[in-house]
mmCIF file of C-alpha atoms in Angstrom:
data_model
loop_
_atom_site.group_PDB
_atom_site.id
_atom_site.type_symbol
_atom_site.label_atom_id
_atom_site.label_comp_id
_atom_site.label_asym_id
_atom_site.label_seq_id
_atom_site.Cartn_x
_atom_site.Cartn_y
_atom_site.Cartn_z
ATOM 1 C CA UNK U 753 -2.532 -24.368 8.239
ATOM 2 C CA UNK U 754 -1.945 -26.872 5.402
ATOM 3 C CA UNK U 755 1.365 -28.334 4.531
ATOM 4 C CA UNK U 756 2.030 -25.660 2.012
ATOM 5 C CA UNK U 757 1.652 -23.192 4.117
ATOM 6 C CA UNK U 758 -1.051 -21.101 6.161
ATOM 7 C CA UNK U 759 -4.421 -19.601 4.857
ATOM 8 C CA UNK U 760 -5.640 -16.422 6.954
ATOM 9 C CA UNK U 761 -8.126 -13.864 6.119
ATOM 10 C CA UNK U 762 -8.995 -10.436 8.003
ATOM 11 C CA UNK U 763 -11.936 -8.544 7.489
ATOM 12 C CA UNK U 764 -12.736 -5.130 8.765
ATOM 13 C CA UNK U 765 -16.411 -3.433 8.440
ATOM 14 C CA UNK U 766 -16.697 0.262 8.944
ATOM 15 C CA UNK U 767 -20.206 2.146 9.384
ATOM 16 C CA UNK U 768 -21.579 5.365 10.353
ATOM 17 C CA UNK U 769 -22.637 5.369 13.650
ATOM 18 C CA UNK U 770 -24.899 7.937 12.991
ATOM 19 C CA UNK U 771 -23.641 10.554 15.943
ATOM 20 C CA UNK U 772 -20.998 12.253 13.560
ATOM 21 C CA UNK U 773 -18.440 9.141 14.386
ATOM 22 C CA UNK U 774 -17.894 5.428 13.013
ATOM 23 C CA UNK U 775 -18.313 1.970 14.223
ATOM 24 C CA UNK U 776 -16.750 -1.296 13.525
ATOM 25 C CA UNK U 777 -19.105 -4.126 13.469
ATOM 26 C CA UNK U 778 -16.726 -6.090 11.765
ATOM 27 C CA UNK U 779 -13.177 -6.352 12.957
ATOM 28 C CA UNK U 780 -12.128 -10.122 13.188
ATOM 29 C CA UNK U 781 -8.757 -11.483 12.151
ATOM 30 C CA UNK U 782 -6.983 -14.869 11.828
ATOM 31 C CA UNK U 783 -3.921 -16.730 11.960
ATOM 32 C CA UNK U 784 -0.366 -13.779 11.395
ATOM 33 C CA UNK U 785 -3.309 -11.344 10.665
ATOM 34 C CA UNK U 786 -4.391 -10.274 14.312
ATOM 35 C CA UNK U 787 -6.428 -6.919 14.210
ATOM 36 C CA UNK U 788 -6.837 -4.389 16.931
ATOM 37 C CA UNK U 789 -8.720 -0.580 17.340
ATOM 38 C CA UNK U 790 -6.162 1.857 18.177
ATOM 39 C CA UNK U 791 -7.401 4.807 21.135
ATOM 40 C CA UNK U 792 -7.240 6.945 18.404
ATOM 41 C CA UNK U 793 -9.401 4.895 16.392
ATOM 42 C CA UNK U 794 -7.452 3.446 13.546
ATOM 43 C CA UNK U 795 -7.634 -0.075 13.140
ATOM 44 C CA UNK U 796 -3.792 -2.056 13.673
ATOM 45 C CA UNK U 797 -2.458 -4.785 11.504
ATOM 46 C CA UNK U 798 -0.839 -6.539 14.328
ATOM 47 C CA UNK U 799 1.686 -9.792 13.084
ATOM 48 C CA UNK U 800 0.846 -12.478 15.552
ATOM 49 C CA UNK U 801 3.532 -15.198 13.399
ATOM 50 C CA UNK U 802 5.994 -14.683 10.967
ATOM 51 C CA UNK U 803 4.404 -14.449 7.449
ATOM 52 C CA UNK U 804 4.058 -13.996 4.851
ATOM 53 C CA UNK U 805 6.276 -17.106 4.708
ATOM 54 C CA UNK U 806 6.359 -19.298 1.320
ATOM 55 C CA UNK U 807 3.019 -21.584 0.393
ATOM 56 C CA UNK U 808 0.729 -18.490 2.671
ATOM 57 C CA UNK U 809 -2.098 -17.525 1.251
ATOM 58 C CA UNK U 810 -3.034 -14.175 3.094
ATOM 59 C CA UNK U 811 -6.097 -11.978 2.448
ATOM 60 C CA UNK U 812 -7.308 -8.495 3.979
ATOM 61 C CA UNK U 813 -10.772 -7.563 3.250
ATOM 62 C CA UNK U 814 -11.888 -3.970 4.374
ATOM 63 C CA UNK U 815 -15.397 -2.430 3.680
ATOM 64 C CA UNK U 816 -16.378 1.308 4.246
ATOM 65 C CA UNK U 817 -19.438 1.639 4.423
ATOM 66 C CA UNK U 818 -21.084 5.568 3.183
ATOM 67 C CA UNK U 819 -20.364 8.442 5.374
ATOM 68 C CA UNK U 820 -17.778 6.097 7.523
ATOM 69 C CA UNK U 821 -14.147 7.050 8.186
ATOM 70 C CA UNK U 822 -11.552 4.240 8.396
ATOM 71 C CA UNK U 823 -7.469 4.639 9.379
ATOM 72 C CA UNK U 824 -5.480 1.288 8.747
ATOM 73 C CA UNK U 825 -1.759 1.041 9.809
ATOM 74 C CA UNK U 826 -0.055 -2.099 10.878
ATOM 75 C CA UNK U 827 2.680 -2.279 14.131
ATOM 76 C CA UNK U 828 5.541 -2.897 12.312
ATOM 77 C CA UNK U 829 7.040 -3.936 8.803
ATOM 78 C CA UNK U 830 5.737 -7.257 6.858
ATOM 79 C CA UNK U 831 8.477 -8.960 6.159
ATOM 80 C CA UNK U 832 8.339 -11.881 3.161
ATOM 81 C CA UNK U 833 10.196 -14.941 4.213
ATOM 82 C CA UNK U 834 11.253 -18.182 2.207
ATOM 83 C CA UNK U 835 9.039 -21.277 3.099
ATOM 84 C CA UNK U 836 10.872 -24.816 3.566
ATOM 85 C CA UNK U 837 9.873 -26.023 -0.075
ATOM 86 C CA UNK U 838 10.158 -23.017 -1.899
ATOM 87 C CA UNK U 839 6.727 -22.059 -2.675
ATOM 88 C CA UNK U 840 5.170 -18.629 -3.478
ATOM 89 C CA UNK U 841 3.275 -16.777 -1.348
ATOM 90 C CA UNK U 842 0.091 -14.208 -1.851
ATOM 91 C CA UNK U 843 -1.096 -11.223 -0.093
ATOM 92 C CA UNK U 844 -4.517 -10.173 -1.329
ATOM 93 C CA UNK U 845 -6.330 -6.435 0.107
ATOM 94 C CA UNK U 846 -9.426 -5.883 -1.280
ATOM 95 C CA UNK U 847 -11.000 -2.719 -0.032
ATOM 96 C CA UNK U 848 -14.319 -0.974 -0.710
ATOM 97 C CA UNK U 849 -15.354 2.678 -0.073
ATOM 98 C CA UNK U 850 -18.856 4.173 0.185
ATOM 99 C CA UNK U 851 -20.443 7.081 -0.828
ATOM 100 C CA UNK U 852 -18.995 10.018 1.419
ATOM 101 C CA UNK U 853 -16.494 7.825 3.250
ATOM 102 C CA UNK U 854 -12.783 7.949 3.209
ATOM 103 C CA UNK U 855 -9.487 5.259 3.982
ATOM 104 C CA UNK U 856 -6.718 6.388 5.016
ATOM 105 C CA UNK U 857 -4.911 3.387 4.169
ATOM 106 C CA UNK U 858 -1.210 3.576 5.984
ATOM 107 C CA UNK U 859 0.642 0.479 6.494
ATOM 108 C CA UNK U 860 4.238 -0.061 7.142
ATOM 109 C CA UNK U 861 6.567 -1.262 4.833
ATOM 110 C CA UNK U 862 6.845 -4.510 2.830
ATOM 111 C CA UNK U 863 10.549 -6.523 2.916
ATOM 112 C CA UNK U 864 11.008 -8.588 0.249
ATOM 113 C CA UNK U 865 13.842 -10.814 2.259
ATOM 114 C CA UNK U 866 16.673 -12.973 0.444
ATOM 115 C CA UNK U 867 15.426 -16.491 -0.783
ATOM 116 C CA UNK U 868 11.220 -15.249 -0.517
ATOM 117 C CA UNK U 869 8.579 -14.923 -3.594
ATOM 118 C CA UNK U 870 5.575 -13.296 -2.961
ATOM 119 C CA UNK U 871 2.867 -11.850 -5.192
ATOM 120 C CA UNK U 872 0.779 -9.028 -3.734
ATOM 121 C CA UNK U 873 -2.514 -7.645 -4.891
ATOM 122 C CA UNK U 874 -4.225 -4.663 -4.071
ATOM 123 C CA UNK U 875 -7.641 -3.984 -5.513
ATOM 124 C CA UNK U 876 -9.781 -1.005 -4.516
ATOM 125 C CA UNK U 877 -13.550 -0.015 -5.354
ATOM 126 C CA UNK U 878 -14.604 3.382 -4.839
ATOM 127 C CA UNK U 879 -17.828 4.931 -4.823
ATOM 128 C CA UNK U 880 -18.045 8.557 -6.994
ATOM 129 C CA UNK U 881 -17.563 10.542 -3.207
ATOM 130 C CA UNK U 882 -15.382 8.353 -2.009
ATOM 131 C CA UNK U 883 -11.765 9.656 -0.386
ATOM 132 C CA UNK U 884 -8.782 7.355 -0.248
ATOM 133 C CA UNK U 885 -5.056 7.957 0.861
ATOM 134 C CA UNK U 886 -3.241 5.197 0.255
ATOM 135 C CA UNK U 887 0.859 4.287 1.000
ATOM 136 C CA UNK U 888 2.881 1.515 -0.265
ATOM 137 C CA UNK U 889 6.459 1.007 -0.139
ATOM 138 C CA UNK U 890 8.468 -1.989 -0.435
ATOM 139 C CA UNK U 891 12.316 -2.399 0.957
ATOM 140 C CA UNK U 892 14.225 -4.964 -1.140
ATOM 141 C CA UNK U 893 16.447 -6.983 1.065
ATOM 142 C CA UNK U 894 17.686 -6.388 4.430
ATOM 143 C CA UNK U 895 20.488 -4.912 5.567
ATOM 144 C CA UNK U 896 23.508 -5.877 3.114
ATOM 145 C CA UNK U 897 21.078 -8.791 1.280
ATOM 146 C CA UNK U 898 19.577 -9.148 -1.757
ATOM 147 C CA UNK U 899 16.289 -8.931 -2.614
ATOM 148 C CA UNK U 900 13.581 -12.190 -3.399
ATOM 149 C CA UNK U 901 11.254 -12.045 -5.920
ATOM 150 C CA UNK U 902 8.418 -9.889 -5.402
ATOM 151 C CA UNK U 903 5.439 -8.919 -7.802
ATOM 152 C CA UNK U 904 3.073 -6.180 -6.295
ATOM 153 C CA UNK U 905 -0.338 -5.332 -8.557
ATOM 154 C CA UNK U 906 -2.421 -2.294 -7.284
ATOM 155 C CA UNK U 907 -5.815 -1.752 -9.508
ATOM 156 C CA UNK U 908 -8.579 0.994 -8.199
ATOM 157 C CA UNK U 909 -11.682 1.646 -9.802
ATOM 158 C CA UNK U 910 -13.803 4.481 -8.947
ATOM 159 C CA UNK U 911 -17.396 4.821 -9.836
ATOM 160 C CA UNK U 912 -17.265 1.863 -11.603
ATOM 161 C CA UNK U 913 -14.497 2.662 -14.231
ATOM 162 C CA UNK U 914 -10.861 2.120 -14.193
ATOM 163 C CA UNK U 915 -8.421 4.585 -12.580
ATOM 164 C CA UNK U 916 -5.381 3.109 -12.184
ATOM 165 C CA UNK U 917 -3.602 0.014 -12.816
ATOM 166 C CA UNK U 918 0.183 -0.801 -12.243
ATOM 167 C CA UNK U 919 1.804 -4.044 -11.990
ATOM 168 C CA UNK U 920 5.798 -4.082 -10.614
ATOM 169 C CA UNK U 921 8.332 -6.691 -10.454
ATOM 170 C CA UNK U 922 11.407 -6.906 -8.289
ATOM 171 C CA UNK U 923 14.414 -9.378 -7.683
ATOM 172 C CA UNK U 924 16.017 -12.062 -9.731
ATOM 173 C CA UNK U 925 13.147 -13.516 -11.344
ATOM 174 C CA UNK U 926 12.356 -10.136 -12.942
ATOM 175 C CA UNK U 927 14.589 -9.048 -15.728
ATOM 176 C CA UNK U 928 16.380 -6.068 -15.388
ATOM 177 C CA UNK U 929 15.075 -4.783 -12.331
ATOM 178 C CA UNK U 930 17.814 -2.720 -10.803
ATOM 179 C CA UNK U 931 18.829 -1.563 -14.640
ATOM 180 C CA UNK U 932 18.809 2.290 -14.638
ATOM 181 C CA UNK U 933 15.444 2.102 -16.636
ATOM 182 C CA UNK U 934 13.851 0.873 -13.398
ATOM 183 C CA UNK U 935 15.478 0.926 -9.722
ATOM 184 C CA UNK U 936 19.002 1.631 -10.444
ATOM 185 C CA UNK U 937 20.753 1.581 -7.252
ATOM 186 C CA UNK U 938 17.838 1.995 -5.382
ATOM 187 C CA UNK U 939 16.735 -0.233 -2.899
ATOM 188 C CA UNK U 940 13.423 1.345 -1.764
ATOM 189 C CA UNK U 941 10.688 2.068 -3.798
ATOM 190 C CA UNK U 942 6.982 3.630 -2.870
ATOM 191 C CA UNK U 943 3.768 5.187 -4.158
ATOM 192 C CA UNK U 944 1.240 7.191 -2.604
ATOM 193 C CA UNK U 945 -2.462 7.345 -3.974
ATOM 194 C CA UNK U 946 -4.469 10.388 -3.101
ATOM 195 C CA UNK U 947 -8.394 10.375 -4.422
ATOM 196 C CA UNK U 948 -10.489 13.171 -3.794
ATOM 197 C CA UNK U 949 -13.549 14.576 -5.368
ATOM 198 C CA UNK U 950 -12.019 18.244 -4.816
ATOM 199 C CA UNK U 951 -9.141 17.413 -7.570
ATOM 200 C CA UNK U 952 -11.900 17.813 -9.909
ATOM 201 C CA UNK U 953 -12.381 21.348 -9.271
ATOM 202 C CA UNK U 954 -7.956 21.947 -8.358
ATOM 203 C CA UNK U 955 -6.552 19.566 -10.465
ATOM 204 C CA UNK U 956 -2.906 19.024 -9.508
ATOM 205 C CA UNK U 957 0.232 19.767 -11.724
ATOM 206 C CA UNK U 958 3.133 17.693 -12.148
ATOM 207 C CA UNK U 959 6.126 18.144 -9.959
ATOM 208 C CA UNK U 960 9.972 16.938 -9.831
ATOM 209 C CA UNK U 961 9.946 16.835 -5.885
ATOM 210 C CA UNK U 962 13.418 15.729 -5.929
ATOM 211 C CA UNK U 963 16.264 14.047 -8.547
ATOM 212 C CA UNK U 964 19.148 13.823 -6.412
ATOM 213 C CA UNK U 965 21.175 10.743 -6.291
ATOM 214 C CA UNK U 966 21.987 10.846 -2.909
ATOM 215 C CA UNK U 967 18.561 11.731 -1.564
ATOM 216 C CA UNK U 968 16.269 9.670 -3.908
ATOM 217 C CA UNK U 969 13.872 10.821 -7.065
ATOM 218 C CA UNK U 970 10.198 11.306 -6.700
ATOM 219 C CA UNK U 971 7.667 12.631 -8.570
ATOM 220 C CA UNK U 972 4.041 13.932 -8.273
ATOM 221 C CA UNK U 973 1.813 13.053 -11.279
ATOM 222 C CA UNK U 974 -1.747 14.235 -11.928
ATOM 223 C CA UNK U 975 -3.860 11.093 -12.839
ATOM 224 C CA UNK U 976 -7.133 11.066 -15.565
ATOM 225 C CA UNK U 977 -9.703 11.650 -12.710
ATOM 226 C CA UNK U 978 -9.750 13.641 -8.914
ATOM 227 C CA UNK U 979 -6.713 11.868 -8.385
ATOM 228 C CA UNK U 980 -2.866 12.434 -7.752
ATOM 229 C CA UNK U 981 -0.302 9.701 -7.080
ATOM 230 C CA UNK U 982 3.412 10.369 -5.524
ATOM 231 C CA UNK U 983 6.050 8.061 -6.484
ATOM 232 C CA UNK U 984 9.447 7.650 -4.871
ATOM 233 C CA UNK U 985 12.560 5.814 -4.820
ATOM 234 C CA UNK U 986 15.186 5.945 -2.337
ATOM 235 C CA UNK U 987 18.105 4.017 -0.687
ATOM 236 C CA UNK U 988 16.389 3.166 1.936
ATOM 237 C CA UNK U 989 13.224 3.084 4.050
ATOM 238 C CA UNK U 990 13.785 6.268 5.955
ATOM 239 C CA UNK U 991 14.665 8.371 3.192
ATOM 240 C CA UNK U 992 11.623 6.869 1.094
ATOM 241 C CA UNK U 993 9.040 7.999 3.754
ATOM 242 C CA UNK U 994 10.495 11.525 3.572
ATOM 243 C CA UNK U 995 10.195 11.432 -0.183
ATOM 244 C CA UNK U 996 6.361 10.205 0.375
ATOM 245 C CA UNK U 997 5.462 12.653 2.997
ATOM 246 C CA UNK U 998 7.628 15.800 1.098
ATOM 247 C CA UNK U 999 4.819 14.434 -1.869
ATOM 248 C CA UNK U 1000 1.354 14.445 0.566
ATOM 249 C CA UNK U 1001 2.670 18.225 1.542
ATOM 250 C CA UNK U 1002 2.781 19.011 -1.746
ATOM 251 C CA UNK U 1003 -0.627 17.975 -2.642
ATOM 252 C CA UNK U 1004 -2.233 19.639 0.370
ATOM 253 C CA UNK U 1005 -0.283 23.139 -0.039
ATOM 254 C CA UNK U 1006 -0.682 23.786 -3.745
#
Protein backbone atom coordinates (compact mmCIF):
# COMPACT_ATOMS: atom_id res chain seq x y z
CA UNK A 1 0.00 0.00 0.00
CA UNK A 2 1.32 3.50 -0.81
CA UNK A 3 -0.24 6.67 0.36
CA UNK A 4 -2.29 6.96 -2.75
CA UNK A 5 -3.70 4.04 -2.43
CA UNK A 6 -3.08 0.12 -2.77
CA UNK A 7 -1.35 -1.80 -5.72
CA UNK A 8 -2.57 -5.59 -6.05
CA UNK A 9 -2.23 -7.94 -8.84
CA UNK A 10 -3.86 -11.56 -9.34
CA UNK A 11 -2.76 -13.95 -11.71
CA UNK A 12 -4.39 -17.17 -12.66
CA UNK A 13 -2.62 -19.95 -15.03
CA UNK A 14 -4.78 -22.59 -16.57
CA UNK A 15 -3.30 -25.86 -18.36
CA UNK A 16 -4.35 -29.08 -19.66
CA UNK A 17 -3.76 -31.64 -17.40
CA UNK A 18 -3.60 -33.97 -19.98
CA UNK A 19 -6.43 -36.62 -18.50
CA UNK A 20 -9.38 -34.76 -20.34
CA UNK A 21 -9.43 -32.05 -17.25
CA UNK A 22 -7.40 -28.73 -16.31
CA UNK A 23 -4.97 -27.65 -13.77
CA UNK A 24 -4.05 -24.46 -12.16
CA UNK A 25 -0.44 -24.02 -11.61
CA UNK A 26 -0.91 -20.55 -11.17
CA UNK A 27 -3.55 -19.21 -8.87
CA UNK A 28 -1.98 -16.55 -6.45
CA UNK A 29 -3.64 -13.31 -5.44
CA UNK A 30 -2.84 -10.16 -3.40
CA UNK A 31 -4.02 -7.50 -1.32
CA UNK A 32 -8.60 -6.99 -2.02
CA UNK A 33 -7.83 -9.57 -4.82
CA UNK A 34 -7.91 -12.98 -2.82
CA UNK A 35 -8.47 -15.99 -5.27
CA UNK A 36 -9.94 -19.34 -4.51
CA UNK A 37 -10.93 -22.85 -6.72
CA UNK A 38 -14.50 -23.42 -6.39
CA UNK A 39 -15.62 -27.61 -5.93
CA UNK A 40 -16.92 -27.14 -9.11
CA UNK A 41 -13.82 -25.88 -10.44
CA UNK A 42 -14.22 -22.27 -11.31
CA UNK A 43 -11.82 -20.04 -9.95
CA UNK A 44 -13.55 -17.12 -7.22
CA UNK A 45 -12.70 -13.49 -7.13
CA UNK A 46 -13.02 -13.28 -3.45
CA UNK A 47 -12.82 -9.25 -1.95
CA UNK A 48 -10.63 -9.60 1.06
CA UNK A 49 -10.83 -5.26 1.62
CA UNK A 50 -12.89 -2.77 0.28
CA UNK A 51 -11.59 -1.65 -3.19
CA UNK A 52 -11.44 -0.54 -5.60
CA UNK A 53 -11.16 2.57 -3.40
CA UNK A 54 -9.61 5.95 -4.98
CA UNK A 55 -5.53 6.06 -5.73
CA UNK A 56 -5.88 1.63 -6.24
CA UNK A 57 -4.22 0.39 -8.82
CA UNK A 58 -5.75 -3.20 -9.35
CA UNK A 59 -4.75 -5.75 -12.01
CA UNK A 60 -6.13 -9.38 -12.94
CA UNK A 61 -4.00 -11.36 -15.17
CA UNK A 62 -5.50 -14.76 -16.45
CA UNK A 63 -3.73 -17.14 -18.97
CA UNK A 64 -5.38 -20.21 -20.72
CA UNK A 65 -3.25 -22.16 -21.79
CA UNK A 66 -4.40 -24.62 -25.30
CA UNK A 67 -6.92 -27.25 -24.74
CA UNK A 68 -7.56 -25.77 -20.98
CA UNK A 69 -11.00 -24.77 -19.68
CA UNK A 70 -11.23 -21.84 -17.22
CA UNK A 71 -14.69 -20.47 -15.23
CA UNK A 72 -14.05 -17.04 -13.38
CA UNK A 73 -16.83 -15.53 -11.14
CA UNK A 74 -16.22 -13.41 -8.14
CA UNK A 75 -18.42 -13.78 -4.52
CA UNK A 76 -20.11 -10.79 -4.68
CA UNK A 77 -20.38 -7.26 -6.44
CA UNK A 78 -17.14 -4.83 -6.78
CA UNK A 79 -18.12 -1.93 -5.55
CA UNK A 80 -15.97 1.53 -6.53
CA UNK A 81 -15.52 3.70 -3.53
CA UNK A 82 -14.15 7.39 -3.15
CA UNK A 83 -10.54 7.49 -1.66
CA UNK A 84 -9.73 10.29 1.10
CA UNK A 85 -7.96 12.65 -1.54
CA UNK A 86 -9.97 12.13 -4.39
CA UNK A 87 -7.88 10.18 -6.66
CA UNK A 88 -8.81 7.80 -9.54
CA UNK A 89 -8.67 4.41 -9.42
CA UNK A 90 -7.81 1.48 -12.19
CA UNK A 91 -8.91 -1.98 -12.69
CA UNK A 92 -6.86 -3.70 -15.37
CA UNK A 93 -7.93 -7.74 -16.71
CA UNK A 94 -5.81 -8.90 -19.15
CA UNK A 95 -6.69 -12.37 -20.28
CA UNK A 96 -5.20 -14.78 -22.82
CA UNK A 97 -6.76 -17.87 -24.49
CA UNK A 98 -5.03 -20.80 -26.23
CA UNK A 99 -5.59 -22.76 -29.03
CA UNK A 100 -8.72 -25.07 -28.21
CA UNK A 101 -9.37 -23.53 -24.80
CA UNK A 102 -12.30 -21.58 -23.62
CA UNK A 103 -13.18 -18.68 -20.53
CA UNK A 104 -16.10 -18.48 -19.32
CA UNK A 105 -15.53 -15.22 -17.88
CA UNK A 106 -18.61 -14.44 -15.26
CA UNK A 107 -18.11 -11.92 -12.67
CA UNK A 108 -20.57 -10.05 -10.65
CA UNK A 109 -21.45 -6.70 -11.09
CA UNK A 110 -19.48 -3.43 -10.98
CA UNK A 111 -21.05 -0.30 -8.63
CA UNK A 112 -19.92 2.77 -9.57
CA UNK A 113 -20.82 4.40 -5.89
CA UNK A 114 -21.51 8.29 -5.29
CA UNK A 115 -18.24 10.44 -4.94
CA UNK A 116 -15.81 7.28 -6.79
CA UNK A 117 -13.78 7.52 -10.31
CA UNK A 118 -12.54 4.56 -11.65
CA UNK A 119 -11.23 3.59 -15.08
CA UNK A 120 -11.51 -0.08 -16.04
CA UNK A 121 -9.78 -1.97 -18.78
CA UNK A 122 -10.41 -5.15 -20.20
CA UNK A 123 -8.11 -6.52 -22.86
CA UNK A 124 -8.42 -10.03 -24.28
CA UNK A 125 -6.10 -12.14 -26.74
CA UNK A 126 -7.48 -15.02 -28.38
CA UNK A 127 -5.98 -17.68 -30.24
CA UNK A 128 -7.97 -18.63 -33.85
CA UNK A 129 -9.85 -21.82 -31.66
CA UNK A 130 -10.22 -20.08 -28.87
CA UNK A 131 -13.93 -19.88 -26.98
CA UNK A 132 -14.78 -17.00 -24.70
CA UNK A 133 -18.10 -16.01 -22.84
CA UNK A 134 -17.71 -13.04 -21.32
CA UNK A 135 -20.33 -10.75 -18.87
CA UNK A 136 -20.05 -7.26 -17.80
CA UNK A 137 -22.49 -5.11 -16.22
CA UNK A 138 -22.11 -2.08 -14.27
CA UNK A 139 -24.90 -0.61 -11.64
CA UNK A 140 -24.61 3.20 -11.38
CA UNK A 141 -25.18 4.26 -7.85
CA UNK A 142 -26.73 2.55 -5.05
CA UNK A 143 -29.90 2.50 -3.91
CA UNK A 144 -31.45 6.17 -4.35
CA UNK A 145 -27.61 7.69 -5.19
CA UNK A 146 -26.03 8.92 -7.95
CA UNK A 147 -23.58 7.54 -9.87
CA UNK A 148 -19.38 8.48 -9.80
CA UNK A 149 -17.51 8.65 -12.68
CA UNK A 150 -16.73 5.54 -14.31
CA UNK A 151 -14.90 4.81 -17.73
CA UNK A 152 -14.92 1.01 -18.71
CA UNK A 153 -12.68 0.04 -22.10
CA UNK A 154 -13.09 -3.64 -23.32
CA UNK A 155 -10.68 -4.45 -26.52
CA UNK A 156 -10.38 -8.35 -27.80
CA UNK A 157 -8.30 -9.44 -30.46
CA UNK A 158 -8.52 -12.77 -31.92
CA UNK A 159 -5.91 -14.37 -34.03
CA UNK A 160 -4.02 -11.49 -33.92
CA UNK A 161 -6.49 -8.89 -35.46
CA UNK A 162 -8.95 -6.64 -33.91
CA UNK A 163 -12.49 -7.75 -33.02
CA UNK A 164 -13.92 -5.48 -30.92
CA UNK A 165 -13.29 -2.31 -29.28
CA UNK A 166 -15.72 -0.14 -27.11
CA UNK A 167 -14.92 2.50 -24.74
CA UNK A 168 -18.07 3.84 -22.26
CA UNK A 169 -18.37 6.65 -19.96
CA UNK A 170 -20.74 7.13 -17.07
CA UNK A 171 -21.53 9.84 -14.33
CA UNK A 172 -20.92 13.52 -14.07
CA UNK A 173 -17.68 13.80 -15.62
CA UNK A 174 -19.12 12.34 -18.84
CA UNK A 175 -21.35 14.58 -20.84
CA UNK A 176 -24.64 13.58 -21.43
CA UNK A 177 -24.65 10.28 -20.09
CA UNK A 178 -28.17 9.61 -18.96
CA UNK A 179 -29.43 11.78 -22.24
CA UNK A 180 -31.86 9.50 -24.17
CA UNK A 181 -29.02 9.00 -26.82
CA UNK A 182 -27.23 6.92 -24.17
CA UNK A 183 -28.75 5.55 -20.71
CA UNK A 184 -31.87 7.47 -20.43
CA UNK A 185 -33.39 6.52 -17.26
CA UNK A 186 -31.53 3.58 -16.98
CA UNK A 187 -29.43 2.81 -14.27
CA UNK A 188 -27.96 -0.59 -15.29
CA UNK A 189 -26.18 -1.26 -18.21
CA UNK A 190 -24.38 -4.74 -19.52
CA UNK A 191 -22.81 -6.61 -22.43
CA UNK A 192 -22.24 -10.09 -23.06
CA UNK A 193 -19.39 -11.35 -25.49
CA UNK A 194 -19.84 -14.75 -27.00
CA UNK A 195 -16.72 -16.06 -29.40
CA UNK A 196 -16.93 -19.22 -31.01
CA UNK A 197 -15.36 -20.75 -34.01
CA UNK A 198 -18.90 -22.42 -34.87
CA UNK A 199 -20.41 -18.73 -35.66
CA UNK A 200 -18.39 -19.04 -38.67
CA UNK A 201 -20.31 -21.77 -40.09
CA UNK A 202 -24.15 -20.29 -38.14
CA UNK A 203 -23.58 -16.86 -38.15
CA UNK A 204 -26.11 -15.16 -35.87
CA UNK A 205 -28.85 -12.57 -36.93
CA UNK A 206 -29.74 -9.53 -35.24
CA UNK A 207 -32.47 -9.51 -32.69
CA UNK A 208 -34.68 -6.80 -30.67
CA UNK A 209 -34.85 -9.13 -27.48
CA UNK A 210 -36.82 -6.58 -25.77
CA UNK A 211 -37.77 -2.48 -26.04
CA UNK A 212 -39.98 -2.08 -23.24
CA UNK A 213 -39.60 0.76 -20.92
CA UNK A 214 -40.51 -0.90 -18.00
CA UNK A 215 -38.52 -4.08 -18.54
CA UNK A 216 -35.29 -2.68 -20.17
CA UNK A 217 -33.97 -2.75 -24.08
CA UNK A 218 -31.48 -5.24 -25.29
CA UNK A 219 -30.25 -6.26 -28.31
CA UNK A 220 -28.30 -9.15 -29.97
CA UNK A 221 -25.83 -8.03 -32.69
CA UNK A 222 -23.80 -10.25 -35.01
CA UNK A 223 -20.12 -8.98 -34.90
CA UNK A 224 -17.41 -9.09 -38.18
CA UNK A 225 -15.98 -12.53 -37.08
CA UNK A 226 -17.46 -16.02 -35.07
CA UNK A 227 -18.71 -13.65 -32.72
CA UNK A 228 -22.07 -12.30 -31.18
CA UNK A 229 -22.35 -9.71 -28.40
CA UNK A 230 -25.74 -9.04 -26.22
CA UNK A 231 -26.24 -5.68 -24.93
CA UNK A 232 -28.70 -4.58 -22.27
CA UNK A 233 -29.93 -1.85 -20.25
CA UNK A 234 -32.20 -2.01 -17.43
CA UNK A 235 -33.33 -0.29 -14.16
CA UNK A 236 -31.64 -2.29 -12.23
CA UNK A 237 -29.29 -5.22 -11.60
CA UNK A 238 -31.86 -7.94 -11.47
CA UNK A 239 -33.70 -7.05 -14.42
CA UNK A 240 -30.27 -6.54 -16.38
CA UNK A 241 -29.17 -10.19 -15.72
CA UNK A 242 -32.52 -11.38 -17.12
CA UNK A 243 -31.98 -9.23 -20.16
CA UNK A 244 -28.29 -10.91 -20.43
CA UNK A 245 -29.32 -14.41 -19.87
CA UNK A 246 -32.86 -13.96 -22.20
CA UNK A 247 -29.64 -12.88 -24.85
CA UNK A 248 -27.14 -16.22 -24.10
CA UNK A 249 -30.61 -18.33 -24.76
CA UNK A 250 -30.98 -16.76 -27.73
CA UNK A 251 -27.64 -17.44 -29.10
CA UNK A 252 -27.66 -21.10 -28.08
CA UNK A 253 -31.36 -21.87 -29.48
CA UNK A 254 -31.22 -20.24 -32.89
Amino acid sequence: MTGRGVRAVARIGAVADGRGGTALPVLAGEGPLALRRSRGGAVILVGAMSAPLGGDRLRIEADVGPGARLVVGSAAATVALPGLDGAAASYDIRLTVGDDAALRWLPEPLISAKGSSLRMTTRIELAPTARLLLREEQILGRHAEAPGDLTTRLTVHRDGGPLYDQELSYGPAAPAWSGPAVLGPYRAVGQLLLVDPDLARDPAKPLILTDSPKEGRATLTPLAGPALLVTAVAADGLRLRRLLDRGLGAARHR
